[in-house]
């Protein structure tokens, strides 16, 4: 065993660093650094730059236009991106629907959708959850009724992340109401411009417009937009969820958050000394440091075990639970380190183009909002309670 | 020992609960928050009629002589309703300092109208460079002819935008701490108004050669009085947090019973039952600490401050636990602004950032751990 990076890996890290230093636009870097929300255009601008460099689809095989990286390179890439304040790639196209299309889609579907994803021509959103179907996703009710070479889809999706920017949605629908729960579900790709679709914002507790409700009223979707067989949707969904969970440990982000926290706690005073010297605070930072060290290795172990191309199994649930807890703890400590400065709230600055003339206020503006926003990490992508049940069942056999 | 409430106290609590249920429902609360800061709050008038504005003050200054327990009951009710009225920041804290330090003229000018509901005030004690330390401030007061001149910055002054005057702490040349009444329209005083993330109205102040008469000086050595007032504030905040925790727990429990997943209500899952019990435990322990705080206000200073630091630190952690679990157990709903529990959660988390946080108060307890034994 050897946990050091090879010379090639170190050279790769330098390449990534150089690329980020020269190619990441300053305005985007600054918005990410300050924790301000990016516009759709900001995301696309950055993803086009990545795409041009051939680095947008980090997880894709070379045959489809991926860079052909192994797990260690992907890990290095994520880490450097977070450290440089690069935006997170919007995952719904590149990291979620694309692997499903590669695995279950027809050749025609692959030829049509994959290049468009690589070129950022489609913005995808995920239509899984419904008001009545969250953790119990298989109880979803959105109906798709066959009518010639179309499905007619009626129902409601909710919590649809960034759906306001999306032109395409991958969606779980019930095609057979009589089959056993999971067996009657199919996986459809729906054009968001179709007649019968209405989208409504849900404002989250940090004042952001990040999620939406999507109403579908007799929306006609070509049968050709179904991925896999009718009734095979649950297999696609499960496959995708495991992919969703791998990135979810969010190690690069955790590392960056810890760096930021240490620097902040060195600067803010507590009774004339840096806050970081205060025992009760320091202890928690130390614990977070250890947790992160362990998680980094666990993460690499899990992806290394899946190097043969298979996706990580229930182990990804472990990464999700611990990774989300750690990131939440770091956001909590950051909010606390800010102290009174965490209180002022400037939603126009954080979520829009409003400017703040006072740089001190700008630096601390996102602290509390991010803490609240990070509560989602233990809820979405399968809530942590559900992840623990998966581990209990599949790993521990309980 | 006696944990019972008097009949009057029970009545007070009931009246307030009814009033708040009636007047501060979610939509009403939103409208109150959206109203301009200079528009008089109708609820304040009702508070005045109910005697709430007189309650926490001694009879000698025209109050009703309420004790810590009365204040606790009021704050708990305000916390339950998440009531956006500046009872603590605009009335209790500045009023308490005026009652302790003001002379007859100053009390007639500022305190009496405060109790009558004719104006509100604010207390400007906090400076970011001093973090939560009320004594470590740098705003300076210098003698200037017959009067005073103030220079400096204050942060997070709650209710400043609605206040007729601000009580401002300032360092004197000899190092002592002075307290001054600065009228809201004093030349040289400017404000940056904003809302905190938990919807409190707050301002940062700049004092640039603010010139004051000698009658504006409430005291030239106010450290001890300030500590007593902040202790009162901490007890009040703990009670308010307990009220908010109660509702967050109730709403979460209701939600677990009502929400169906996997063909049953969420409350059927043992892991969630245990979590709910943990929330309840945190609430009950915090309630005990809030009672301890409310009944410790008349102890000798050191003992009082030790207990208040313990209570505030304990409630800070408990409030955060309850808030985080309330969100988590509501799932996606807990993240949405439309779901009322998220507003409780925000206030419960940010509660820790007012009048000293967990670290600040643990440090105090830790410093005195041995002498307390
Ligand atoms: C910010 C955000 C973005 C999201 N983005 C998307 C998106 O783009 N597309 C999409 O389809 N969905 C999205 N979701 C939805 C997300 O996947 C669901 O919120 C999640 O699956 C939980 O479902 P729920 O909200 O209905 O909670 P519920 O299922 O009602 O669960 C409530 C609580 O009960 C617990 N619980 C439920 N069942 C059990 C059990 N059997 N045992 C123990 N505990 C249990 C849960 O863990 C949770 O704590 C998003 C959610 C959020 C908050």
PDB file of N, CA and C in Angstrom, chain B residues 41 58 61 64 72 77 106 159 168 218 230 244 256 260 284 305 310 328 331 333-334 355:
ATOM      1  N   UNK B  41     -46.383  49.814  15.216  1.00  0.00           N
ATOM      2  CA  UNK B  41     -46.824  48.433  15.218  1.00  0.00           C
ATOM      3  C   UNK B  41     -48.112  48.346  16.033  1.00  0.00           C
ATOM      4  N   UNK B  58     -39.406  48.070  37.686  1.00  0.00           N
ATOM      5  CA  UNK B  58     -39.715  48.246  39.111  1.00  0.00           C
ATOM      6  C   UNK B  58     -40.778  49.327  39.294  1.00  0.00           C
ATOM      7  N   UNK B  61     -39.903  53.139  39.201  1.00  0.00           N
ATOM      8  CA  UNK B  61     -39.757  53.885  37.949  1.00  0.00           C
ATOM      9  C   UNK B  61     -41.056  53.830  37.141  1.00  0.00           C
ATOM     10  N   UNK B  64     -44.489  47.685  36.767  1.00  0.00           N
ATOM     11  CA  UNK B  64     -45.378  46.817  37.553  1.00  0.00           C
ATOM     12  C   UNK B  64     -44.593  45.887  38.471  1.00  0.00           C
ATOM     13  N   UNK B  72     -39.819  35.815  31.767  1.00  0.00           N
ATOM     14  CA  UNK B  72     -39.655  34.514  31.120  1.00  0.00           C
ATOM     15  C   UNK B  72     -40.941  34.094  30.411  1.00  0.00           C
ATOM     16  N   UNK B  77     -43.725  33.188  25.319  1.00  0.00           N
ATOM     17  CA  UNK B  77     -44.889  33.351  24.439  1.00  0.00           C
ATOM     18  C   UNK B  77     -44.472  34.036  23.141  1.00  0.00           C
ATOM     19  N   UNK B 106     -33.795  62.301  33.179  1.00  0.00           N
ATOM     20  CA  UNK B 106     -33.547  61.373  32.064  1.00  0.00           C
ATOM     21  C   UNK B 106     -34.657  60.317  31.987  1.00  0.00           C
ATOM     22  N   UNK B 159     -33.347  47.029  16.388  1.00  0.00           N
ATOM     23  CA  UNK B 159     -34.424  48.014  16.514  1.00  0.00           C
ATOM     24  C   UNK B 159     -33.972  49.462  16.344  1.00  0.00           C
ATOM     25  N   UNK B 168     -25.876  54.346  23.811  1.00  0.00           N
ATOM     26  CA  UNK B 168     -24.620  53.960  23.182  1.00  0.00           C
ATOM     27  C   UNK B 168     -23.531  53.837  24.242  1.00  0.00           C
ATOM     28  N   UNK B 218     -25.615  58.991  30.733  1.00  0.00           N
ATOM     29  CA  UNK B 218     -26.333  58.206  31.746  1.00  0.00           C
ATOM     30  C   UNK B 218     -25.401  57.675  32.822  1.00  0.00           C
ATOM     31  N   UNK B 230     -27.357  42.963  30.496  1.00  0.00           N
ATOM     32  CA  UNK B 230     -27.110  41.902  29.515  1.00  0.00           C
ATOM     33  C   UNK B 230     -27.482  40.537  30.094  1.00  0.00           C
ATOM     34  N   UNK B 244     -39.730  28.990  21.178  1.00  0.00           N
ATOM     35  CA  UNK B 244     -39.581  28.619  19.767  1.00  0.00           C
ATOM     36  C   UNK B 244     -39.279  27.123  19.633  1.00  0.00           C
ATOM     37  N   UNK B 256     -44.489  14.294  11.606  1.00  0.00           N
ATOM     38  CA  UNK B 256     -44.145  12.866  11.575  1.00  0.00           C
ATOM     39  C   UNK B 256     -45.399  11.999  11.634  1.00  0.00           C
ATOM     40  N   UNK B 260     -47.003  10.472   5.294  1.00  0.00           N
ATOM     41  CA  UNK B 260     -47.000   9.058   4.962  1.00  0.00           C
ATOM     42  C   UNK B 260     -45.890   8.740   3.984  1.00  0.00           C
ATOM     43  N   UNK B 284     -36.518  19.990  27.081  1.00  0.00           N
ATOM     44  CA  UNK B 284     -36.777  20.005  28.524  1.00  0.00           C
ATOM     45  C   UNK B 284     -35.552  20.455  29.311  1.00  0.00           C
ATOM     46  N   UNK B 305     -23.748  35.702  36.797  1.00  0.00           N
ATOM     47  CA  UNK B 305     -23.134  35.615  35.472  1.00  0.00           C
ATOM     48  C   UNK B 305     -22.690  34.194  35.136  1.00  0.00           C
ATOM     49  N   UNK B 310     -23.847  29.686  31.685  1.00  0.00           N
ATOM     50  CA  UNK B 310     -24.155  28.259  31.529  1.00  0.00           C
ATOM     51  C   UNK B 310     -25.471  28.078  30.772  1.00  0.00           C
ATOM     52  N   UNK B 328     -34.428  18.454   9.312  1.00  0.00           N
ATOM     53  CA  UNK B 328     -34.120  17.116   8.790  1.00  0.00           C
ATOM     54  C   UNK B 328     -35.377  16.233   8.766  1.00  0.00           C
ATOM     55  N   UNK B 331     -37.746  16.713   6.037  1.00  0.00           N
ATOM     56  CA  UNK B 331     -37.249  16.427   4.697  1.00  0.00           C
ATOM     57  C   UNK B 331     -37.193  17.706   3.871  1.00  0.00           C
ATOM     58  N   UNK B 333     -39.429  19.572   2.771  1.00  0.00           N
ATOM     59  CA  UNK B 333     -40.326  20.620   3.296  1.00  0.00           C
ATOM     60  C   UNK B 333     -39.608  21.542   4.285  1.00  0.00           C
ATOM     61  N   UNK B 334     -38.767  20.962   5.112  1.00  0.00           N
ATOM     62  CA  UNK B 334     -38.066  21.742   6.138  1.00  0.00           C
ATOM     63  C   UNK B 334     -37.141  22.786   5.548  1.00  0.00           C
ATOM     64  N   UNK B 355     -26.147  38.268  22.057  1.00  0.00           N
ATOM     65  CA  UNK B 355     -25.700  38.363  23.454  1.00  0.00           C
ATOM     66  C   UNK B 355     -24.728  37.251  23.843  1.00  0.00           C
TER      67      UNK B 355
END
